[in-house]
Coordinates of C-alpha atoms and ligand atoms in Angstrom, one line a residue:
L122 CA -47.6 -27.7 -46.5
N123 CA -46.0 -24.3 -46.8
A124 CA -42.9 -23.1 -45.0
A125 CA -44.6 -20.4 -43.0
S126 CA -47.2 -22.7 -41.4
L127 CA -44.4 -25.3 -40.8
A128 CA -42.3 -22.6 -39.1
D129 CA -45.2 -21.9 -36.9
V130 CA -45.5 -25.5 -35.9
L131 CA -41.7 -25.7 -35.0
R132 CA -41.5 -22.4 -33.1
P133 CA -41.1 -22.6 -29.4
G134 CA -44.1 -21.3 -27.5
A135 CA -46.5 -21.9 -30.5
Q136 CA -50.0 -22.6 -29.2
G137 CA -51.7 -24.5 -32.0
G138 CA -52.8 -28.1 -31.8
S139 CA -50.2 -29.3 -34.3
A140 CA -47.5 -27.4 -32.6
R141 CA -48.4 -29.1 -29.4
A142 CA -48.5 -32.5 -31.0
Y143 CA -45.1 -31.9 -32.6
R144 CA -43.6 -30.9 -29.3
A145 CA -45.1 -33.9 -27.6
A146 CA -43.6 -36.2 -30.2
Y147 CA -40.3 -34.4 -30.0
H148 CA -40.0 -34.8 -26.3
A149 CA -41.2 -38.4 -26.4
A150 CA -38.5 -39.1 -28.9
V151 CA -35.8 -37.6 -26.6
V152 CA -37.0 -39.5 -23.6
T153 CA -37.4 -42.8 -25.5
G154 CA -34.0 -42.5 -27.1
V155 CA -32.1 -41.6 -24.0
A156 CA -33.9 -44.2 -21.9
A157 CA -32.9 -46.9 -24.5
V158 CA -29.3 -45.8 -24.5
V159 CA -29.0 -45.7 -20.7
A160 CA -30.8 -49.0 -20.3
E161 CA -28.5 -50.7 -22.8
T162 CA -25.5 -50.1 -20.5
Q163 CA -27.0 -52.7 -18.2
A164 CA -25.6 -56.0 -19.4
E165 CA -28.8 -58.0 -18.8
I166 CA -31.0 -55.5 -20.6
A167 CA -28.6 -55.4 -23.6
A168 CA -28.7 -59.3 -23.7
D169 CA -32.5 -59.7 -23.4
W170 CA -33.8 -56.6 -25.2
G171 CA -30.9 -55.7 -27.5
S172 CA -33.0 -55.7 -30.7
L173 CA -35.7 -53.5 -29.1
V174 CA -33.1 -51.0 -28.0
D175 CA -31.7 -51.0 -31.5
A176 CA -35.2 -50.4 -33.0
A177 CA -35.8 -47.6 -30.6
V178 CA -32.5 -45.9 -31.4
W179 CA -33.1 -46.1 -35.1
L180 CA -36.6 -44.8 -34.8
V181 CA -35.4 -41.8 -32.8
V182 CA -32.5 -41.2 -35.3
A183 CA -35.1 -41.3 -38.1
L184 CA -37.4 -38.8 -36.3
F185 CA -34.5 -36.4 -35.6
A186 CA -33.3 -36.7 -39.2
V187 CA -36.8 -35.6 -40.3
D188 CA -36.8 -32.8 -37.6
L189 CA -33.4 -31.6 -38.9
A190 CA -34.6 -31.6 -42.5
L191 CA -37.7 -29.6 -41.6
R192 CA -35.8 -27.1 -39.7
L193 CA -33.2 -26.6 -42.3
G194 CA -35.9 -26.3 -45.0
V195 CA -37.7 -23.7 -43.0
A196 CA -34.5 -21.8 -42.2
R197 CA -33.5 -21.8 -45.9
R198 CA -37.0 -20.7 -47.2
I199 CA -38.0 -18.1 -44.7
G200 CA -35.4 -17.6 -42.0
P201 CA -33.0 -14.7 -42.0
A202 CA -29.7 -15.3 -43.8
G203 CA -27.5 -17.8 -41.8
A204 CA -30.4 -18.8 -39.5
W205 CA -29.3 -22.4 -39.8
R206 CA -25.9 -21.6 -38.3
S207 CA -27.2 -21.5 -34.8
P208 CA -25.8 -23.7 -32.0
M209 CA -29.2 -25.5 -31.8
T210 CA -28.8 -26.5 -35.5
M211 CA -25.5 -28.0 -34.6
V212 CA -27.2 -30.0 -31.8
D213 CA -29.9 -31.1 -34.3
A214 CA -27.3 -32.2 -36.8
V215 CA -25.3 -34.2 -34.3
A216 CA -28.6 -35.7 -33.0
A217 CA -29.5 -36.9 -36.4
I218 CA -26.1 -38.0 -37.8
G219 CA -24.0 -38.8 -34.6
V220 CA -25.1 -42.4 -34.0
P221 CA -25.1 -43.5 -37.7
A222 CA -21.7 -41.8 -38.2
A223 CA -20.2 -43.6 -35.2
L224 CA -21.5 -46.9 -36.5
L225 CA -20.1 -46.3 -39.9
A226 CA -16.8 -45.4 -38.3
G227 CA -16.7 -48.9 -36.9
L228 CA -17.7 -48.4 -33.3
A229 CA -19.7 -51.3 -31.8
G230 CA -23.5 -50.7 -31.3
P231 CA -23.6 -49.9 -27.6
E232 CA -20.6 -47.5 -27.8
A233 CA -22.0 -45.7 -30.9
H234 CA -25.3 -45.4 -29.1
L235 CA -23.7 -43.4 -26.3
L236 CA -23.6 -40.5 -28.8
G237 CA -27.3 -40.5 -28.5
L238 CA -27.0 -38.8 -25.1
V239 CA -26.6 -35.6 -27.3
W240 CA -30.4 -35.9 -27.7
L241 CA -30.8 -34.5 -24.2
L242 CA -29.5 -31.2 -25.5
K243 CA -32.5 -31.0 -27.8
L244 CA -34.6 -30.4 -24.7
G245 CA -33.0 -27.0 -24.5
R246 CA -35.0 -25.7 -27.5
Y247 CA -38.4 -25.7 -25.8
A248 CA -37.2 -25.0 -22.2
G249 CA -37.6 -21.3 -21.8
G250 CA -36.2 -21.5 -18.3
L251 CA -32.8 -22.6 -19.7
T252 CA -32.5 -19.6 -21.9
T253 CA -33.3 -17.5 -18.8
L254 CA -30.7 -19.4 -16.9
G255 CA -28.1 -18.7 -19.6
R256 CA -28.9 -15.0 -19.5
V257 CA -28.8 -14.9 -15.7
V258 CA -25.3 -16.5 -15.7
R259 CA -24.1 -14.1 -18.4
N260 CA -25.4 -11.1 -16.5
A261 CA -24.0 -12.2 -13.2
A262 CA -20.7 -13.4 -14.7
E263 CA -18.6 -10.8 -12.9
P264 CA -19.7 -11.6 -9.3
L265 CA -19.7 -15.3 -10.1
V266 CA -16.1 -15.1 -11.3
S267 CA -15.1 -13.1 -8.2
V268 CA -16.6 -15.8 -5.9
L269 CA -14.9 -18.4 -8.0
I270 CA -11.5 -16.7 -7.6
G271 CA -12.2 -16.5 -3.8
F272 CA -12.9 -20.2 -3.9
V273 CA -9.6 -21.0 -5.7
I274 CA -7.7 -18.9 -3.1
V275 CA -9.3 -20.7 -0.2
L276 CA -8.7 -24.0 -1.9
M277 CA -5.0 -23.4 -2.4
A278 CA -4.5 -22.0 1.0
A279 CA -6.3 -25.0 2.6
A280 CA -4.3 -27.5 0.6
T281 CA -1.0 -25.7 1.4
L282 CA -1.8 -25.5 5.1
A283 CA -2.9 -29.1 5.3
Y284 CA 0.3 -30.1 3.5
V285 CA 2.3 -28.2 6.1
L286 CA 0.3 -29.5 9.1
E287 CA -0.4 -33.1 8.1
G288 CA 2.2 -33.9 5.4
K289 CA 4.7 -35.6 7.7
A290 CA 2.1 -37.7 9.6
Q291 CA 0.1 -38.8 6.6
P292 CA 2.3 -38.7 3.5
E293 CA -0.2 -40.8 1.5
A294 CA -2.9 -38.2 1.8
F295 CA -1.1 -34.9 2.5
G296 CA 2.4 -35.5 1.3
S297 CA 2.3 -32.9 -1.4
I298 CA 0.0 -30.0 -2.3
P299 CA -1.7 -31.8 -5.2
R300 CA -2.4 -34.7 -2.8
A301 CA -3.7 -32.4 -0.1
M302 CA -6.0 -30.8 -2.7
W303 CA -8.3 -33.8 -2.7
W304 CA -9.0 -33.3 1.0
A305 CA -9.3 -29.6 0.5
I306 CA -11.9 -29.8 -2.3
V307 CA -13.9 -32.5 -0.6
T308 CA -14.0 -30.4 2.6
L309 CA -14.5 -27.0 0.9
T310 CA -17.5 -28.3 -1.1
T311 CA -18.8 -29.7 2.2
T312 CA -19.0 -33.1 0.6
G313 CA -16.9 -34.6 3.3
Y314 CA -16.3 -38.2 2.2
G315 CA -14.2 -38.8 5.3
D316 CA -11.8 -41.0 3.4
V317 CA -9.0 -38.6 4.3
T318 CA -9.1 -36.6 7.6
P319 CA -6.6 -34.4 9.4
H320 CA -5.4 -36.0 12.7
S321 CA -3.5 -33.1 14.4
P322 CA -5.4 -30.6 16.4
L323 CA -4.3 -27.8 14.2
G324 CA -5.2 -29.8 11.1
R325 CA -8.7 -30.3 12.5
L326 CA -9.1 -26.6 13.3
L327 CA -8.1 -25.9 9.7
G328 CA -10.8 -28.4 8.6
G329 CA -13.4 -26.5 10.5
V330 CA -12.5 -23.2 9.0
V331 CA -12.4 -24.7 5.5
M332 CA -15.9 -26.2 5.9
V333 CA -17.3 -22.8 7.0
C334 CA -15.6 -21.1 4.1
G335 CA -17.2 -23.7 1.8
I336 CA -20.7 -22.9 3.0
A337 CA -20.0 -19.2 2.6
V338 CA -18.9 -19.7 -1.0
F339 CA -21.9 -21.7 -2.1
G340 CA -24.2 -19.5 -0.2
L341 CA -22.9 -16.5 -2.1
W342 CA -23.2 -18.3 -5.4
A343 CA -26.7 -19.4 -4.8
G344 CA -27.6 -15.8 -3.7
I345 CA -26.1 -14.3 -6.8
L346 CA -27.9 -16.7 -9.1
A347 CA -31.2 -16.3 -7.2
S348 CA -31.2 -12.5 -7.3
G349 CA -30.2 -12.6 -11.0
F350 CA -33.2 -14.8 -11.7
V351 CA -35.6 -12.4 -9.8
D352 CA -34.2 -9.5 -11.8
E353 CA -34.6 -11.3 -15.0
M354 CA -38.2 -12.3 -14.3
R355 CA -39.0 -8.8 -13.2
R356 CA -37.6 -7.3 -16.3
R357 CA -39.6 -9.7 -18.5
D358 CA -42.8 -9.0 -16.6
F359 CA -42.1 -5.3 -16.9
L360 CA -41.7 -5.4 -20.6
R361 CA -44.8 -7.6 -21.1
N362 CA -46.9 -5.4 -18.8
W363 CA -45.6 -2.2 -20.5
D364 CA -46.9 -3.4 -23.8
L365 CA -50.3 -4.2 -22.4
V366 CA -50.6 -1.1 -20.2
A367 CA -49.5 1.3 -23.0
K368 CA -52.2 -0.2 -25.3
A369 CA -55.1 -0.2 -22.8
P370 CA -57.5 2.8 -23.4
L371 CA -57.6 3.5 -19.6
F372 CA -53.9 4.1 -19.4
R373 CA -53.1 5.2 -22.9
D374 CA -53.2 8.9 -22.1
L375 CA -51.0 8.8 -19.0
G376 CA -47.4 10.0 -19.3
A377 CA -44.6 7.5 -20.0
D378 CA -43.3 7.8 -16.5
V379 CA -46.7 6.9 -15.0
I380 CA -47.2 4.0 -17.4
A381 CA -43.7 2.7 -16.4
E382 CA -44.7 2.9 -12.7
I383 CA -48.0 1.1 -13.3
A384 CA -46.3 -1.5 -15.4
R385 CA -44.0 -2.2 -12.5
L386 CA -46.8 -2.5 -10.0
L387 CA -49.2 -4.7 -12.0
R388 CA -49.0 -8.5 -11.9
R389 CA -50.1 -10.7 -14.8
R390 CA -52.8 -13.2 -13.9
E391 CA -54.3 -15.7 -16.2
F392 CA -57.6 -17.4 -15.5
G393 CA -59.3 -20.3 -17.4
A394 CA -63.0 -20.3 -18.3
G395 CA -65.1 -20.7 -15.2
A396 CA -62.4 -19.6 -12.7
V397 CA -63.5 -17.4 -9.9
V398 CA -61.5 -14.2 -9.7
V399 CA -63.2 -12.5 -6.8
R400 CA -65.9 -13.9 -4.5
R401 CA -68.7 -12.0 -3.0
G402 CA -68.2 -11.3 0.7
D403 CA -64.4 -11.7 0.6
A404 CA -62.2 -8.9 1.7
G405 CA -60.8 -6.8 -1.2
S406 CA -57.0 -7.2 -1.6
A407 CA -56.6 -6.1 -5.2
M408 CA -58.4 -4.7 -8.3
Y409 CA -58.1 -6.1 -11.8
F410 CA -57.7 -4.6 -15.3
L411 CA -59.1 -6.8 -18.0
M412 CA -56.6 -7.1 -20.9
A413 CA -58.1 -9.9 -22.9
G414 CA -61.0 -12.2 -22.5
E415 CA -64.2 -11.7 -20.6
V416 CA -65.6 -11.9 -17.1
E417 CA -69.1 -12.1 -15.7
V418 CA -70.0 -10.1 -12.6
R419 CA -72.7 -12.3 -10.9
L420 CA -75.2 -9.6 -10.0
K421 CA -78.9 -10.1 -9.3
P422 CA -81.1 -10.2 -11.2
Q423 CA -79.0 -9.7 -14.3
P424 CA -75.3 -10.6 -14.5
V425 CA -73.0 -8.1 -16.2
R426 CA -70.3 -9.0 -18.6
L427 CA -67.1 -7.0 -18.9
N428 CA -64.6 -7.1 -21.8
D429 CA -61.2 -5.8 -22.8
G430 CA -60.3 -2.5 -21.3
A431 CA -62.7 -2.8 -18.3
F432 CA -61.7 -3.1 -14.7
F433 CA -63.3 -4.5 -11.6
G434 CA -62.7 -5.1 -7.9
E435 CA -62.2 -1.4 -7.3
M436 CA -65.3 -1.0 -5.0
A437 CA -64.0 -3.0 -2.1
L438 CA -60.7 -1.2 -2.3
I439 CA -62.3 2.2 -2.2
S440 CA -64.9 1.5 0.5
G441 CA -63.1 -1.1 2.6
A442 CA -66.4 -3.1 2.4
P443 CA -66.4 -6.8 1.3
R444 CA -66.7 -7.7 -2.4
N445 CA -70.2 -6.9 -3.5
A446 CA -70.3 -9.6 -6.3
T447 CA -68.6 -12.7 -7.5
V448 CA -66.7 -12.3 -10.7
V449 CA -66.0 -15.3 -12.9
A450 CA -64.0 -15.6 -16.1
T451 CA -66.2 -16.8 -19.0
R452 CA -63.3 -17.8 -21.2
P453 CA -59.5 -17.7 -20.9
T454 CA -58.8 -14.3 -19.6
L455 CA -55.7 -12.2 -19.0
L456 CA -55.9 -9.7 -16.1
L457 CA -53.5 -7.3 -14.6
E458 CA -53.7 -7.2 -10.8
L459 CA -53.1 -4.1 -8.8
D460 CA -52.5 -4.8 -5.1
V461 CA -54.5 -2.7 -2.6
A462 CA -51.3 -1.1 -1.1
D463 CA -50.1 -0.1 -4.6
F464 CA -53.6 1.2 -5.4
R465 CA -53.4 3.5 -2.4
A466 CA -49.9 4.6 -3.4
L467 CA -51.0 5.3 -6.9
A468 CA -54.1 7.2 -5.8
G469 CA -52.4 10.5 -5.1
R470 CA -50.3 10.5 -8.2
T471 CA -52.6 9.7 -11.1
P472 CA -55.7 11.9 -10.7
P473 CA -57.2 11.2 -14.2
L474 CA -57.0 7.4 -13.8
M475 CA -58.3 7.5 -10.2
E476 CA -61.2 9.8 -11.3
A477 CA -62.1 7.2 -14.0
I478 CA -62.0 4.4 -11.4
Y479 CA -64.0 6.3 -8.8
A480 CA -66.6 7.4 -11.4
A481 CA -67.1 3.7 -12.4
A482 CA -67.5 2.7 -8.8
R483 CA -70.1 5.4 -8.3
D484 CA -72.0 4.3 -11.4
R485 CA -71.9 0.7 -10.1
G486 CA -73.7 1.9 -7.0
L487 CA -70.9 2.6 -4.5
V488 CA -72.3 4.8 -1.8
T489 CA -69.9 5.7 0.9
P490 CA -68.8 9.1 2.2
E491 CA -65.2 8.3 1.1
A492 CA -66.2 7.5 -2.4
A493 CA -64.7 10.7 -3.8
P494 CA -61.0 11.1 -4.5
D495 CA -59.4 13.9 -2.5
Ligands
CMP582 P1 -65.8 -5.4 -5.6 O1 -67.0 -5.1 -4.8 O2 -64.4 -5.1 -5.1 O3 -65.9 -6.8 -6.2 C1 -66.9 -7.2 -7.1 C2 -66.8 -6.2 -8.3 O4 -67.8 -6.3 -9.3 C3 -67.0 -4.8 -7.8 O5 -65.9 -4.5 -7.0 C4 -67.1 -4.1 -9.1 O6 -65.8 -3.9 -9.7 C5 -67.8 -5.1 -9.9 N1 -69.3 -4.6 -10.0 C6 -70.1 -4.5 -9.0 N2 -71.3 -4.0 -9.5 C7 -71.1 -3.8 -10.8 C8 -72.0 -3.3 -11.8 N3 -73.3 -2.9 -11.6 N4 -71.5 -3.3 -13.1 C9 -70.2 -3.7 -13.3 N5 -69.4 -4.2 -12.4 C10 -69.8 -4.2 -11.1

């Protein structure tokens, strides 16, 4: 077992069978461990199943100790210097050592087991979306903080006004600004427990304004995060597409600006073996560039196979006629999809590319008066 192949098993996103099996075991261990610790806090479960919970916890601790040792070994042998000093290694270390250390320190079993909730953090390693979320929050930090400051201003103003308006009548709930803050935050977050409510007309008016402000604040927050996510996804797709487009023979000779424009327009689509990409007789809504894999054009009498670098689906876009053949992926296939509207927009600007696409369509038997680029 050498370090490089081990590293490949441990790497997030690795595709091999052993990598998948390892990830499955890893996630199963997290789920088992956390479920055991959570269940143990129910007295009846602790009483009836205590030894099973103990066994599960120890098993998970042992698995994560092995996981830690493998990762440290790989980092030391082939990682860059200091690779082991990542936050994730800290999580791995606490996951392996936390519970035994707490037991050694003299905590009782169930309390020591609570440290096992750190296992949840190990899920972060293989959750690509969490990394994206982290980046989105970092990128949008400035607007998020601005909204947070607005939130604090409204909170303080609401608590102060509630104290002024309701403090005399309800000293328990509104007798000081800190007391009034409970009502303010429950109302501003639109949680509205209703345990404390203003009674005076002005107090109620204030309540209404605070509720509306609360919705505005969370709406803004959600909007900032959502648009950050979209930006991030777009950037990622753009980079991945750029790579593919710049390497494809059909696009290689175009200028960098045109490649960038095409990379922005194309959408990645993956198809499994046997999946139908376009169906004969359907209206044409997009054409496809084949980046990896193979498709079969179901023509009679002889089907035609297309490989990397080929494209298809152009005929219906050019002629406006229905698809003239069904096209099926014969193995896992990566396509880049160009929408019909974008195809039209590109047509005027990339004469060599369009000439190649029109020429192929004519070779494939397209006969319409419009079948020539103008
Ligand atoms: P379209 O008609 O939009 O959808 C089916 C596609 O199959 C068609 O565009 C062409 O891209 C492709 N196709 C049709 N005939 C041939 C052919 N003779 N050789 C290769 N591809 C073809």
